[in-house]
CSV table of C-alpha atoms in Angstrom, one decimal:
chain,number,residue,atom,x,y,z
A,1,UNK,CA,-14.9,-17.5,-58.7
A,2,UNK,CA,-14.8,-18.0,-54.9
A,3,UNK,CA,-18.2,-17.8,-53.1
A,4,UNK,CA,-19.2,-14.4,-51.6
A,5,UNK,CA,-20.7,-14.3,-48.1
A,6,UNK,CA,-23.6,-12.0,-47.8
A,7,UNK,CA,-25.3,-10.9,-44.6
A,8,UNK,CA,-28.4,-13.0,-43.9
A,9,UNK,CA,-31.6,-11.5,-45.4
A,10,UNK,CA,-29.7,-8.9,-47.4
A,11,UNK,CA,-30.0,-9.0,-51.2
A,12,UNK,CA,-26.7,-9.0,-53.1
A,13,UNK,CA,-28.2,-6.4,-55.4
A,14,UNK,CA,-29.0,-3.9,-52.6
A,15,UNK,CA,-25.7,-2.2,-51.6
A,16,UNK,CA,-27.5,0.3,-49.3
A,17,UNK,CA,-29.0,-2.6,-47.3
A,18,UNK,CA,-25.7,-4.4,-47.2
A,19,UNK,CA,-24.0,-1.2,-45.9
A,20,UNK,CA,-26.7,-0.7,-43.2
A,21,UNK,CA,-26.3,-4.3,-42.1
A,22,UNK,CA,-22.5,-4.0,-42.0
A,23,UNK,CA,-22.9,-0.8,-39.9
A,24,UNK,CA,-25.2,-2.5,-37.5
A,25,UNK,CA,-22.7,-5.3,-37.0
A,26,UNK,CA,-19.9,-2.9,-36.4
A,27,UNK,CA,-22.0,-0.9,-33.9
A,28,UNK,CA,-23.0,-4.1,-32.0
A,29,UNK,CA,-19.4,-5.2,-31.8
A,30,UNK,CA,-18.3,-1.8,-30.4
A,31,UNK,CA,-21.2,-1.9,-27.9
A,32,UNK,CA,-20.1,-5.4,-26.8
A,33,UNK,CA,-16.5,-4.3,-26.4
A,34,UNK,CA,-17.5,-1.2,-24.4
A,35,UNK,CA,-19.6,-3.4,-22.2
A,36,UNK,CA,-16.7,-5.8,-21.6
A,37,UNK,CA,-14.4,-2.9,-20.7
A,38,UNK,CA,-16.9,-1.6,-18.1
A,39,UNK,CA,-17.3,-5.1,-16.7
A,40,UNK,CA,-13.6,-5.5,-16.3
A,41,UNK,CA,-13.3,-2.1,-14.7
A,42,UNK,CA,-16.0,-3.0,-12.2
A,43,UNK,CA,-14.4,-6.3,-11.4
A,44,UNK,CA,-11.0,-4.7,-10.7
A,45,UNK,CA,-12.5,-1.9,-8.6
A,46,UNK,CA,-14.6,-4.5,-6.7
A,47,UNK,CA,-11.5,-6.7,-6.1
A,48,UNK,CA,-9.6,-3.8,-4.6
A,49,UNK,CA,-12.4,-2.9,-2.2
A,50,UNK,CA,-13.0,-6.5,-1.4
A,51,UNK,CA,-9.3,-7.2,-0.6
A,52,UNK,CA,-9.2,-4.1,1.6
A,53,UNK,CA,-12.3,-5.1,3.5
A,54,UNK,CA,-10.9,-8.6,4.1
A,55,UNK,CA,-7.6,-7.0,5.2
A,56,UNK,CA,-9.4,-5.1,7.9
A,57,UNK,CA,-10.9,-8.3,9.3
A,58,UNK,CA,-7.5,-10.0,9.3
A,59,UNK,CA,-6.0,-7.0,11.0
A,60,UNK,CA,-8.5,-7.1,13.8
A,61,UNK,CA,-8.0,-10.8,14.3
A,62,UNK,CA,-4.3,-10.4,14.5
A,63,UNK,CA,-4.6,-7.6,17.1
A,64,UNK,CA,-6.8,-9.7,19.3
A,65,UNK,CA,-4.4,-12.6,19.1
A,66,UNK,CA,-1.3,-10.5,19.9
A,67,UNK,CA,0.7,-10.5,23.1
A,68,UNK,CA,3.5,-8.4,24.5
A,69,UNK,CA,6.5,-10.7,24.3
A,70,UNK,CA,9.7,-9.4,22.7
A,71,UNK,CA,10.6,-10.8,19.3
A,72,UNK,CA,12.4,-14.1,19.6
A,73,UNK,CA,16.2,-13.9,19.1
A,74,UNK,CA,16.3,-10.2,18.6
A,75,UNK,CA,18.7,-7.9,20.4
A,76,UNK,CA,16.7,-4.9,21.7
A,77,UNK,CA,19.2,-3.8,24.4
A,78,UNK,CA,21.0,-0.5,24.1
A,79,UNK,CA,20.0,3.1,23.5
A,80,UNK,CA,17.0,4.2,21.4
A,81,UNK,CA,18.4,5.4,18.1
A,82,UNK,CA,15.8,6.9,15.9
A,83,UNK,CA,16.2,6.8,12.1
A,84,UNK,CA,17.4,10.0,10.4
A,85,UNK,CA,14.5,12.5,10.1
A,86,UNK,CA,12.1,10.6,12.3
A,87,UNK,CA,9.5,12.9,13.8
A,88,UNK,CA,6.2,13.0,15.8
A,89,UNK,CA,5.9,12.2,19.5
A,90,UNK,CA,9.2,10.7,20.7
A,91,UNK,CA,10.4,10.7,17.1
A,92,UNK,CA,8.6,7.4,16.5
A,93,UNK,CA,7.2,8.2,13.0
A,94,UNK,CA,9.0,8.1,9.6
A,95,UNK,CA,7.6,10.9,7.4
A,96,UNK,CA,7.2,10.8,3.6
A,97,UNK,CA,6.0,13.8,1.7
A,98,UNK,CA,6.1,17.6,1.9
A,99,UNK,CA,6.3,18.9,5.5
A,100,UNK,CA,3.8,21.6,4.7
A,101,UNK,CA,1.2,19.3,3.0
A,102,UNK,CA,-2.3,20.3,4.1
A,103,UNK,CA,-3.2,16.8,5.3
A,104,UNK,CA,-1.4,14.1,7.3
A,105,UNK,CA,-2.0,10.3,6.9
A,106,UNK,CA,-0.9,8.3,9.9
A,107,UNK,CA,-0.3,4.6,9.1
A,108,UNK,CA,0.5,2.0,11.8
A,109,UNK,CA,1.9,-1.1,10.1
A,110,UNK,CA,3.8,-4.4,10.5
A,111,UNK,CA,5.9,-5.6,7.7
A,112,UNK,CA,4.8,-9.2,8.3
A,113,UNK,CA,1.1,-8.3,8.5
A,114,UNK,CA,-0.9,-9.6,5.4
A,115,UNK,CA,-3.6,-7.0,6.0
A,116,UNK,CA,-1.0,-4.3,5.8
A,117,UNK,CA,0.3,-5.7,2.5
A,118,UNK,CA,-3.3,-5.7,1.1
A,119,UNK,CA,-3.7,-2.1,2.1
A,120,UNK,CA,-0.3,-1.0,0.7
A,121,UNK,CA,-0.6,-3.0,-2.5
A,122,UNK,CA,-4.1,-1.7,-3.1
A,123,UNK,CA,-3.5,1.9,-2.2
A,124,UNK,CA,0.2,2.4,-3.1
A,125,UNK,CA,-0.1,4.3,-6.4
A,126,UNK,CA,-2.9,6.6,-5.0
A,127,UNK,CA,-0.9,7.4,-1.9
A,128,UNK,CA,2.3,8.1,-3.9
A,129,UNK,CA,0.3,10.3,-6.3
A,130,UNK,CA,-1.0,12.5,-3.5
A,131,UNK,CA,2.4,12.7,-1.8
A,132,UNK,CA,4.0,13.8,-5.1
A,133,UNK,CA,1.3,16.5,-5.6
A,134,UNK,CA,1.9,17.8,-2.1
A,135,UNK,CA,-1.6,16.9,-0.9
A,136,UNK,CA,-0.7,14.6,2.0
A,137,UNK,CA,2.2,13.8,4.2
A,138,UNK,CA,2.4,10.3,5.5
A,139,UNK,CA,3.8,9.3,8.9
A,140,UNK,CA,4.6,5.6,9.1
A,141,UNK,CA,4.6,4.0,12.6
A,142,UNK,CA,6.1,0.5,12.7
A,143,UNK,CA,4.7,-2.2,14.9
A,144,UNK,CA,5.7,-5.8,15.7
A,145,UNK,CA,2.2,-7.3,16.1
A,146,UNK,CA,2.9,-10.6,14.2
A,147,UNK,CA,6.2,-11.2,16.1
A,148,UNK,CA,4.2,-10.8,19.3
A,149,UNK,CA,1.6,-13.3,18.1
A,150,UNK,CA,4.1,-15.9,16.8
A,151,UNK,CA,7.1,-15.2,19.0
A,152,UNK,CA,9.1,-14.5,15.8
A,153,UNK,CA,11.5,-11.8,14.8
A,154,UNK,CA,10.7,-10.8,11.3
A,155,UNK,CA,8.6,-7.8,12.1
A,156,UNK,CA,11.3,-6.3,14.3
A,157,UNK,CA,14.2,-7.0,11.9
A,158,UNK,CA,12.3,-5.7,8.9
A,159,UNK,CA,11.3,-2.5,10.8
A,160,UNK,CA,14.9,-2.0,11.8
A,161,UNK,CA,16.0,-2.5,8.2
A,162,UNK,CA,13.4,0.1,7.1
A,163,UNK,CA,14.8,2.5,9.6
A,164,UNK,CA,18.3,1.9,8.1
A,165,UNK,CA,16.8,2.6,4.7
A,166,UNK,CA,15.5,5.9,6.1
A,167,UNK,CA,19.0,6.7,7.2
A,168,UNK,CA,20.1,6.2,3.6
A,169,UNK,CA,17.2,8.3,2.2
A,170,UNK,CA,15.6,5.2,0.6
A,171,UNK,CA,12.7,4.4,3.0
A,172,UNK,CA,9.8,4.8,0.6
A,173,UNK,CA,11.3,2.5,-2.1
A,174,UNK,CA,12.5,-0.1,0.5
A,175,UNK,CA,9.1,0.0,2.3
A,176,UNK,CA,7.4,-0.8,-0.9
A,177,UNK,CA,9.8,-3.7,-1.7
A,178,UNK,CA,9.2,-5.2,1.7
A,179,UNK,CA,5.4,-5.3,1.0
A,180,UNK,CA,5.6,-6.5,-2.6
A,181,UNK,CA,7.9,-9.4,-1.5
A,182,UNK,CA,6.2,-10.1,1.8
A,183,UNK,CA,6.4,-13.8,2.8
A,184,UNK,CA,3.5,-15.8,4.2
A,185,UNK,CA,2.5,-14.6,7.6
A,186,UNK,CA,3.7,-17.8,9.3
A,187,UNK,CA,7.0,-17.8,7.4
A,188,UNK,CA,9.4,-15.7,9.5
A,189,UNK,CA,11.7,-15.0,6.5
A,190,UNK,CA,12.3,-11.4,7.5
A,191,UNK,CA,13.9,-12.6,10.7
A,192,UNK,CA,17.0,-13.4,8.6
A,193,UNK,CA,19.1,-10.3,7.8
A,194,UNK,CA,20.4,-12.0,4.7
A,195,UNK,CA,16.8,-11.9,3.2
A,196,UNK,CA,16.5,-8.2,4.1
A,197,UNK,CA,19.9,-7.4,2.6
A,198,UNK,CA,19.0,-9.3,-0.6
A,199,UNK,CA,15.8,-7.3,-1.0
A,200,UNK,CA,17.9,-4.1,-0.6
A,201,UNK,CA,19.5,-4.9,-3.9
A,202,UNK,CA,16.1,-4.1,-5.5
A,203,UNK,CA,16.5,-0.4,-4.4
A,204,UNK,CA,19.2,1.4,-6.4
A,205,UNK,CA,21.9,2.8,-4.2
A,206,UNK,CA,20.7,1.2,-0.9
A,207,UNK,CA,23.0,-1.8,-0.7
A,208,UNK,CA,26.0,-0.1,0.9
A,209,UNK,CA,28.4,-1.0,3.8
A,210,UNK,CA,26.6,1.5,6.0
A,211,UNK,CA,23.2,0.0,5.4
A,212,UNK,CA,24.5,-3.5,5.9
A,213,UNK,CA,26.1,-2.6,9.1
A,214,UNK,CA,22.9,-0.9,10.4
A,215,UNK,CA,20.8,-4.0,9.5
A,216,UNK,CA,23.3,-6.5,11.0
A,217,UNK,CA,23.9,-4.6,14.2
A,218,UNK,CA,20.1,-3.9,14.8
A,219,UNK,CA,20.9,-0.2,15.1
A,220,UNK,CA,17.2,0.8,15.4
A,221,UNK,CA,15.9,-2.3,17.3
A,222,UNK,CA,15.2,-0.5,20.5
A,223,UNK,CA,13.5,2.3,18.6
A,224,UNK,CA,11.2,-0.3,16.9
A,225,UNK,CA,10.4,-1.7,20.4
A,226,UNK,CA,9.5,1.7,21.6
A,227,UNK,CA,7.3,2.3,18.5
A,228,UNK,CA,5.5,-1.0,19.2
A,229,UNK,CA,4.9,0.0,22.8
A,230,UNK,CA,3.3,3.2,21.5
A,231,UNK,CA,1.1,1.1,19.2
A,232,UNK,CA,0.0,-1.1,22.2
A,233,UNK,CA,-0.6,2.0,24.3
A,234,UNK,CA,-2.9,3.4,21.6
A,235,UNK,CA,-5.3,0.5,22.0
A,236,UNK,CA,-5.8,0.3,18.2
A,237,UNK,CA,-7.9,-2.5,16.8
A,238,UNK,CA,-5.1,-3.9,14.7
A,239,UNK,CA,-2.7,-3.2,11.8
A,240,UNK,CA,-3.0,-1.4,9.6
A,241,UNK,CA,-4.5,1.5,11.5
A,242,UNK,CA,-4.9,4.4,9.1
A,243,UNK,CA,-6.0,7.9,10.1
A,244,UNK,CA,-6.5,11.0,7.9
A,245,UNK,CA,-5.9,14.1,10.0
A,246,UNK,CA,-6.7,12.0,13.1
A,247,UNK,CA,-9.9,10.4,11.7
A,248,UNK,CA,-9.9,6.6,11.1
A,249,UNK,CA,-10.5,5.8,7.4
A,250,UNK,CA,-9.7,2.1,7.3
A,251,UNK,CA,-11.7,0.1,6.4
A,252,UNK,CA,-14.3,2.8,6.3
A,253,UNK,CA,-14.8,6.5,6.8
A,254,UNK,CA,-18.2,6.8,8.3
A,255,UNK,CA,-20.3,4.5,6.2
A,256,UNK,CA,-18.2,4.7,3.1
A,257,UNK,CA,-15.7,1.9,2.2
A,258,UNK,CA,-12.1,2.8,1.5
A,259,UNK,CA,-11.0,2.6,-2.1
A,260,UNK,CA,-8.6,4.7,-4.2
A,261,UNK,CA,-11.4,6.9,-5.5
A,262,UNK,CA,-12.9,7.4,-2.1
A,263,UNK,CA,-9.5,8.2,-0.6
A,264,UNK,CA,-8.8,10.8,-3.2
A,265,UNK,CA,-12.3,12.3,-2.5
A,266,UNK,CA,-11.7,12.4,1.2
A,267,UNK,CA,-8.3,14.1,0.8
A,268,UNK,CA,-9.8,16.7,-1.6
A,269,UNK,CA,-12.5,17.5,0.9
A,270,UNK,CA,-10.0,17.9,3.7
A,271,UNK,CA,-7.8,20.1,1.6
A,272,UNK,CA,-10.5,22.3,0.1
A,273,UNK,CA,-9.2,25.9,0.0
A,274,UNK,CA,-5.7,24.9,1.1
A,275,UNK,CA,-2.4,25.2,-0.8
A,276,UNK,CA,-0.5,22.1,-1.7
A,277,UNK,CA,2.8,21.5,0.2
A,278,UNK,CA,6.2,22.0,-1.4
A,279,UNK,CA,8.7,21.9,1.4
A,280,UNK,CA,10.9,18.8,1.5
A,281,UNK,CA,11.5,16.9,4.7
A,282,UNK,CA,14.6,17.7,6.7
A,283,UNK,CA,17.3,15.0,6.4
């Protein structure tokens, strides 16, 4: 007969004691598992907040290092052609979300900016959730801060391509693809239209002759330059600059650090007693 393993200190002839010992072991295991789950959740939440805080510092540094030179090798001559549906002052914002949403989130971004990628990748699902629920409308303002700093062209070319995606009704998806595939800050990969066109294949229905022509011709280049001029005129600290109903919330709102949970709370406070938006943006 194979040997039987009995809990230490428990008589083989006392089934009640064995059962109690077994129950204690099970309870201890469950408590350990629960503790591990809480620890992982705290680590993840802390990582998001930490990345966003670091991103704020990087954004300020980038702003202080920036200049006003035009992007190298980019054609910015010609009329200012705003993307379809652009709104705000001088039609310099690309809107996402219900036009009658009770709150507006203004985001100034640069597609080459690592701080912007940290913000977008950390807050993306939360922002999309609140857009879908009609709680916020987001207005994206595109800047070329990194081009100015490095005398490159990727910020401009990527922003133009994003404007072309807006023309095709695919801006939100392409915007997210640009950030999830962002190259290193000093790698000016987005200055190459071939790279931007290749990324467009990740968005169903975007890679069309019209989109390719818009990207290759720099249709919205002058509009991007004008948007960047508005960013410079605003004397913002850096990218991303994020404002909820005109109040800065990045990296903090008052003394509270931004995080997905904090952002949801701030939006709920701003929207208290107000109806969710339902009206679709005009195309």
